[in-house]
Coordinates of C-alpha atoms and ligand atoms in Angstrom, one line a residue:
M25 CA -15.2 19.3 -29.7
I26 CA -14.6 15.4 -29.5
D27 CA -18.0 12.9 -28.6
T28 CA -18.1 10.9 -25.5
P29 CA -20.5 8.4 -23.9
H30 CA -20.9 11.9 -21.5
G31 CA -21.2 14.1 -25.0
S32 CA -19.9 16.2 -26.7
R33 CA -16.7 18.5 -24.6
T34 CA -14.4 20.3 -25.7
I35 CA -10.7 20.1 -25.3
K36 CA -8.5 22.1 -23.1
R37 CA -5.6 23.8 -25.9
T38 CA -2.8 23.1 -22.6
H39 CA -3.8 19.7 -23.1
W40 CA -3.5 19.1 -26.5
K41 CA -1.4 15.3 -26.2
A42 CA -5.0 14.3 -24.6
W43 CA -6.4 14.7 -28.0
Q44 CA -4.0 12.1 -28.6
M45 CA -4.7 9.8 -25.8
K46 CA -8.8 9.7 -25.6
R47 CA -9.7 7.0 -23.5
I48 CA -8.2 5.7 -20.1
A49 CA -8.2 2.8 -17.4
V50 CA -7.8 2.5 -14.2
L51 CA -7.7 -0.3 -12.3
T52 CA -6.8 -1.7 -8.3
S53 CA -4.2 -4.9 -8.1
G54 CA -3.1 -6.8 -5.3
G55 CA -4.3 -6.4 -1.5
D56 CA -7.3 -2.7 -1.2
A57 CA -5.4 -0.2 0.6
P58 CA -7.0 2.0 2.7
G59 CA -6.8 5.1 -0.1
M60 CA -7.4 3.2 -3.1
N61 CA -10.6 4.8 -3.8
A62 CA -9.4 8.1 -3.2
A63 CA -6.4 7.6 -6.0
I64 CA -9.6 6.3 -8.3
R65 CA -11.7 9.5 -7.9
A66 CA -8.8 11.4 -8.2
V67 CA -7.7 9.6 -11.9
V68 CA -11.3 9.9 -13.3
R69 CA -11.8 13.4 -12.0
T70 CA -8.7 14.6 -13.3
G71 CA -8.8 12.4 -17.1
L72 CA -12.6 13.7 -17.0
E73 CA -11.1 17.2 -16.5
A74 CA -8.4 16.6 -19.4
G75 CA -11.0 15.6 -21.9
M76 CA -10.6 12.2 -21.7
D77 CA -13.0 9.3 -21.2
V78 CA -11.8 7.0 -17.9
S79 CA -13.0 3.9 -17.3
G80 CA -12.2 1.4 -14.8
V81 CA -11.0 -2.4 -14.9
R82 CA -13.3 -4.6 -12.0
D83 CA -11.4 -6.7 -9.4
G84 CA -8.2 -6.4 -10.7
Y85 CA -6.1 -8.2 -13.6
A86 CA -8.4 -10.7 -13.3
G87 CA -11.6 -7.8 -14.6
L88 CA -8.6 -7.1 -17.6
L89 CA -8.8 -10.8 -18.5
E90 CA -12.6 -10.6 -18.7
G91 CA -13.1 -7.5 -20.7
D92 CA -15.0 -6.5 -17.3
I93 CA -14.5 -3.1 -18.0
G94 CA -17.2 0.3 -18.3
Y95 CA -17.5 3.8 -18.3
L96 CA -16.9 6.1 -15.1
S97 CA -18.5 9.1 -14.5
R98 CA -17.5 12.1 -12.1
R99 CA -21.1 11.0 -9.9
D100 CA -19.6 7.3 -10.2
V101 CA -16.7 8.2 -8.2
G102 CA -19.0 10.6 -6.0
G103 CA -19.1 9.2 -1.9
I104 CA -15.8 7.0 -2.0
L105 CA -13.1 9.1 -1.1
Q106 CA -13.8 8.5 2.6
K107 CA -14.2 4.5 2.4
G108 CA -11.2 2.2 3.5
G109 CA -11.2 -0.4 0.1
T110 CA -11.8 0.0 -3.2
F111 CA -14.8 0.4 -5.2
L112 CA -14.1 -1.6 -8.2
G113 CA -12.7 -4.9 -6.2
S114 CA -9.1 -6.2 -6.3
A115 CA -7.6 -9.4 -6.5
R116 CA -4.9 -11.5 -7.5
C117 CA -4.9 -13.3 -11.0
E118 CA -1.9 -15.8 -11.7
A119 CA -3.1 -15.6 -14.9
F120 CA -1.9 -12.6 -15.5
R121 CA 2.4 -13.4 -14.8
T122 CA 1.8 -15.7 -18.0
V123 CA 2.2 -14.5 -21.4
E124 CA -0.7 -15.8 -22.9
G125 CA -2.9 -14.1 -19.5
R126 CA -1.3 -10.5 -20.3
E127 CA -1.9 -11.0 -24.6
K128 CA -5.3 -11.4 -23.0
A129 CA -5.9 -8.3 -21.5
L130 CA -3.3 -6.9 -24.4
A131 CA -7.1 -7.7 -26.5
N132 CA -9.4 -7.2 -24.5
L133 CA -7.5 -3.3 -23.7
E134 CA -7.8 -3.0 -27.5
R135 CA -11.3 -4.1 -27.6
H136 CA -12.5 -0.9 -25.6
G137 CA -10.2 1.6 -27.2
I138 CA -8.6 2.2 -24.4
E139 CA -4.8 3.4 -25.3
A140 CA -2.9 3.8 -21.8
L141 CA -3.6 1.7 -18.8
V142 CA -3.4 3.0 -14.9
V143 CA -2.1 -0.1 -12.1
I144 CA -2.9 0.8 -8.0
G145 CA -0.8 -1.1 -6.4
G146 CA 1.6 -2.6 -4.9
N147 CA 4.9 -4.9 -5.4
G148 CA 3.4 -7.5 -7.5
S149 CA 1.0 -5.5 -9.4
Q150 CA 3.4 -2.9 -10.2
A151 CA 6.2 -5.5 -11.7
G152 CA 2.4 -6.7 -13.1
A153 CA 2.2 -2.9 -15.3
R154 CA 5.7 -3.4 -16.4
D155 CA 5.3 -6.3 -18.2
L156 CA 2.0 -5.0 -19.4
W157 CA 4.8 -1.7 -20.6
Q158 CA 7.3 -4.4 -21.4
M159 CA 5.1 -5.6 -24.3
G160 CA 4.1 -2.2 -25.8
F161 CA 0.9 -0.9 -24.3
P162 CA 1.0 2.5 -22.0
V163 CA 0.6 2.3 -18.3
V164 CA 1.2 4.6 -15.3
G165 CA 1.7 3.1 -11.2
V166 CA 0.3 5.0 -8.4
A167 CA 2.3 3.8 -5.5
S168 CA -1.0 2.0 -2.8
T169 CA 0.6 -0.7 -0.8
I170 CA -0.3 -0.8 2.9
D171 CA 3.4 -3.0 3.2
N172 CA 5.3 1.0 1.8
D173 CA 7.3 -1.5 0.8
L174 CA 7.3 0.2 -2.9
A175 CA 10.9 1.9 -4.0
G176 CA 10.0 4.8 -5.4
S177 CA 7.9 6.5 -3.4
E178 CA 8.7 7.2 0.2
V179 CA 5.4 6.9 1.5
T180 CA 2.1 5.1 -0.5
I181 CA -1.6 5.0 -0.5
G182 CA -3.0 2.9 2.8
V183 CA 0.2 3.2 5.2
D184 CA -1.3 5.5 7.1
T185 CA -4.0 5.0 7.6
A186 CA -2.2 0.9 8.5
I187 CA 0.5 2.3 11.1
N188 CA -3.1 4.3 12.7
V189 CA -5.3 1.2 12.9
A190 CA -2.3 -1.1 15.0
L191 CA -1.7 2.0 16.8
E192 CA -5.4 1.9 17.7
A193 CA -4.8 -1.2 18.8
I194 CA -1.5 -0.7 20.7
D195 CA -3.1 2.6 22.9
R196 CA -6.6 -0.2 24.0
L197 CA -4.1 -2.9 24.5
R198 CA -1.2 -0.9 27.1
V199 CA -4.2 0.0 29.2
T200 CA -5.0 -3.8 29.8
A201 CA -1.8 -4.5 29.8
A202 CA -0.8 -1.7 32.7
S203 CA -4.4 -2.6 35.1
H204 CA -3.1 -6.0 35.4
R205 CA 0.9 -6.4 34.4
R206 CA 1.0 -8.6 31.4
A207 CA 2.5 -8.6 29.0
F208 CA 1.1 -8.6 25.5
M209 CA 2.0 -8.7 21.9
V210 CA 0.4 -6.8 18.5
E211 CA 1.2 -8.3 15.2
T212 CA 1.1 -6.1 12.6
M213 CA 0.9 -7.6 8.8
G214 CA 3.3 -5.6 6.1
R215 CA 4.7 -9.1 4.4
E216 CA 8.5 -9.2 4.4
C217 CA 8.7 -5.2 5.7
G218 CA 8.9 -4.1 9.4
Y219 CA 7.7 -0.6 8.4
V220 CA 4.2 -0.9 9.8
A221 CA 5.5 -2.7 12.9
L222 CA 8.6 -0.2 13.2
M223 CA 5.9 3.1 12.8
A224 CA 3.5 1.8 15.1
G225 CA 5.6 1.3 18.0
M226 CA 7.5 3.6 17.8
A227 CA 4.4 5.5 18.6
G228 CA 2.9 3.5 20.5
G229 CA 5.9 3.0 23.0
A230 CA 6.3 -0.3 22.4
E231 CA 9.2 -2.1 24.7
V232 CA 10.6 -3.9 22.3
V233 CA 9.6 -4.0 18.1
V234 CA 10.8 -7.0 16.4
I235 CA 10.9 -6.8 12.3
P236 CA 12.5 -9.1 9.4
E237 CA 15.4 -6.0 9.1
R238 CA 16.5 -7.1 12.7
E239 CA 15.6 -10.0 14.2
I240 CA 16.0 -9.9 17.7
P241 CA 16.2 -13.6 19.3
P242 CA 12.9 -14.6 21.9
E243 CA 15.5 -14.9 24.7
V244 CA 16.2 -11.6 24.1
V245 CA 12.9 -9.9 23.5
A246 CA 12.1 -11.5 26.8
Q247 CA 15.2 -10.8 28.7
R248 CA 13.7 -6.9 27.4
L249 CA 10.5 -7.5 28.7
R250 CA 12.0 -8.3 32.1
E251 CA 14.0 -5.5 32.3
A252 CA 11.1 -3.1 31.6
Y253 CA 9.6 -4.5 34.4
D254 CA 12.6 -3.9 36.6
R255 CA 12.8 -0.9 36.0
G256 CA 9.3 0.3 37.2
K257 CA 6.8 0.1 34.4
S258 CA 4.0 -1.4 34.5
H259 CA 3.1 -2.5 31.4
A260 CA 5.3 -4.3 28.8
L261 CA 4.0 -4.7 25.2
V262 CA 5.3 -5.7 22.0
V263 CA 4.7 -5.3 18.5
V264 CA 6.4 -7.3 15.5
A265 CA 6.1 -7.5 12.3
E266 CA 4.3 -10.7 10.7
G267 CA 7.1 -11.2 8.3
A268 CA 10.0 -11.4 10.8
R269 CA 11.7 -15.1 11.9
N270 CA 10.2 -14.5 15.6
N271 CA 7.0 -13.3 14.2
A272 CA 4.6 -14.1 16.9
A273 CA 4.1 -17.9 16.7
E274 CA 7.3 -17.8 17.1
L275 CA 7.5 -15.9 19.8
L276 CA 4.0 -17.4 21.8
S277 CA 5.7 -20.9 21.6
Y278 CA 8.7 -19.5 23.0
F279 CA 6.9 -18.2 26.1
A280 CA 5.0 -21.1 26.7
A281 CA 7.9 -23.5 26.6
H282 CA 10.1 -20.7 28.9
Q283 CA 6.9 -19.3 30.7
P284 CA 7.9 -20.9 34.8
S285 CA 12.2 -19.5 33.7
T286 CA 10.6 -15.6 31.8
G287 CA 8.9 -15.7 34.9
F288 CA 5.6 -14.4 33.0
A289 CA 3.2 -14.9 30.2
L290 CA 3.4 -13.2 27.1
R291 CA -0.5 -12.4 25.1
A292 CA -1.2 -12.2 21.3
T293 CA -3.3 -10.1 19.0
I294 CA -2.7 -10.3 15.4
L295 CA -3.9 -7.8 13.4
G296 CA -4.3 -9.2 9.9
H297 CA -7.3 -8.2 8.0
V298 CA -8.2 -5.9 10.7
Q299 CA -5.1 -3.5 9.2
R300 CA -6.2 -2.7 6.1
G301 CA -10.0 -1.9 6.9
G302 CA -10.6 1.1 7.7
A303 CA -11.0 4.5 7.0
P304 CA -8.8 6.4 4.7
T305 CA -6.8 8.6 7.2
A306 CA -6.9 12.3 6.1
S307 CA -2.8 11.9 5.3
D308 CA -3.6 8.6 3.2
R309 CA -7.1 10.6 1.5
L310 CA -4.8 13.3 0.0
L311 CA -1.8 11.6 -1.1
A312 CA -4.1 9.5 -2.8
T313 CA -5.8 12.4 -5.1
R314 CA -2.5 14.3 -5.0
L315 CA -0.9 11.2 -7.1
G316 CA -4.0 10.1 -9.2
E317 CA -4.1 13.2 -10.6
G318 CA -0.3 12.7 -11.4
A319 CA -0.8 9.4 -13.0
V320 CA -3.3 11.3 -15.8
S321 CA -0.6 14.5 -16.2
A322 CA 1.9 12.1 -16.5
L323 CA -0.2 10.1 -19.5
L324 CA -0.7 13.4 -20.6
R325 CA 3.4 14.2 -21.1
G326 CA 3.0 11.3 -22.6
E327 CA 5.6 9.7 -20.1
Q328 CA 4.8 6.1 -19.7
G329 CA 6.6 2.4 -18.1
V330 CA 6.7 4.8 -14.8
L331 CA 5.4 4.5 -11.0
V332 CA 3.9 8.1 -9.7
G333 CA 5.6 8.7 -5.9
L334 CA 6.2 10.9 -3.3
R335 CA 9.4 12.2 -2.6
D336 CA 10.2 15.6 -0.3
D337 CA 6.4 15.7 -1.0
R338 CA 6.6 15.8 -4.4
V339 CA 4.8 14.0 -6.5
V340 CA 7.8 11.9 -8.5
M341 CA 8.1 9.4 -12.0
T342 CA 10.4 6.8 -11.1
P343 CA 11.0 4.4 -14.6
Y344 CA 9.4 1.0 -13.4
D345 CA 13.7 -0.2 -13.9
E346 CA 13.8 1.5 -10.7
V347 CA 11.1 0.2 -8.9
V348 CA 10.2 -3.5 -9.8
G349 CA 12.5 -5.9 -8.1
V350 CA 14.2 -3.6 -6.1
K351 CA 13.9 -3.8 -2.3
K352 CA 13.2 -0.6 -0.6
E353 CA 15.2 -0.2 2.7
I354 CA 13.1 1.6 6.5
D355 CA 15.7 3.8 8.4
L356 CA 17.7 1.5 10.8
D357 CA 17.8 4.9 13.0
L358 CA 14.3 4.7 13.9
F359 CA 14.8 1.2 14.7
E360 CA 17.7 2.3 18.0
L361 CA 15.1 5.6 18.8
A362 CA 12.5 2.9 18.9
R363 CA 15.1 1.3 21.6
I364 CA 15.9 4.5 23.3
M365 CA 12.9 5.4 23.3
A366 CA 11.8 2.6 25.3
L367 CA 14.2 2.9 28.8
Ligands
ATP409 P1 0.4 -5.9 -1.7 O1 1.9 -5.7 -0.5 O2 0.0 -4.6 -1.0 O3 -0.8 -7.1 -1.4 P2 0.5 -5.5 -4.2 O4 0.7 -5.1 -5.4 O5 2.0 -6.4 -3.9 O6 -0.3 -6.0 -3.4 P3 0.8 -9.1 -5.0 O7 -0.5 -10.2 -4.9 O8 2.1 -9.2 -5.4 O9 -0.1 -7.7 -4.4 O10 0.6 -8.7 -7.1 C1 -1.1 -8.1 -7.4 C2 -1.2 -9.6 -8.6 O11 0.0 -8.7 -9.8 C3 -1.2 -10.7 -8.7 O12 -2.2 -11.1 -8.5 C4 -0.5 -10.7 -10.3 O13 -1.4 -10.7 -10.7 C5 0.3 -9.4 -10.4 N1 1.7 -9.9 -10.2 C6 2.0 -10.2 -9.8 N2 3.3 -10.3 -9.7 C7 3.8 -10.0 -11.4 C8 4.9 -10.4 -11.8 N3 6.2 -10.7 -11.6 N4 4.5 -10.7 -13.4 C9 2.9 -10.0 -13.9 N5 1.9 -10.3 -13.3 C10 2.6 -10.0 -11.9

């Protein structure tokens, strides 16, 4: 038996490692992603089940520097599974990039008796987690970003919802595009990664998809749209990733300058943060639950300095060295498939 803020509890024999690691903390960092709440819930409930105490850190690394850390009970994480965002809050924190900042974070973790940290977040957040781990603190990461640009996981928590939000906008714009014979463009978020634009564009039947991994010049975009009309289509839709050189702003200015020659105007919808806000899809909730459990299991096995992700539908751990600073490639065969489907 151990004494915890929630009373005494018997630790299962199979979880003997938990006897060694009594207290863990969880935080969400970087851009919020739908499903982060489900991941926090999974970390808390599997941690408690294993006999650990689990604390939540408010506002990511900023809260770690402030020492804004408190116990979480099973009930504290009730009713959040279906909500987008993160109830712990998230923030960008420049101070955490410095050694002094991370030393302050370590001192706060020690003061609260925390022995390991679960970091739910994207590329930058996992870089910060790796730095903390290299300073000797046990850390496990959970792959969560709407960009899906994290090596070590085929899909990340939040990307399925982001694709579906983008798809809903595309479907709606297609209706009005067909009614008015107008060309529309949707710009998706995703930093330097075109994954969301490609997937949403393909699922939404876009005539042209523009992504940073395969740039298309504006004159070719215009030509493809014109050809779509010439083939008898009643609508023409472009899906462009924000990170593309020829993103929405660039394409708009090209079409404004060349309207007489292109023959039609292009209207743009920039999804921006709307894309982050959806309630997590079933797929994201299930992924988050599996990865959150995977993080606690990794700690119970004594693993640290790894990212928990999904590969071939299996929860896998990848060492931070193979994740941080490693560019994740997207499948360009799908880009070609999207082009063929648009003909
Ligand atoms: P998303 O891409 O989904 O928005 P992210 O995790 O990539 O999420 P970032 O803003 O890149 O978001 O990083 C979040 C935080 O992680 C930063 O504010 C900073 O505190 C920390 N961080 C980022 N990069 C590093 C680094 N190289 N070293 C230490 N800490 C870092």
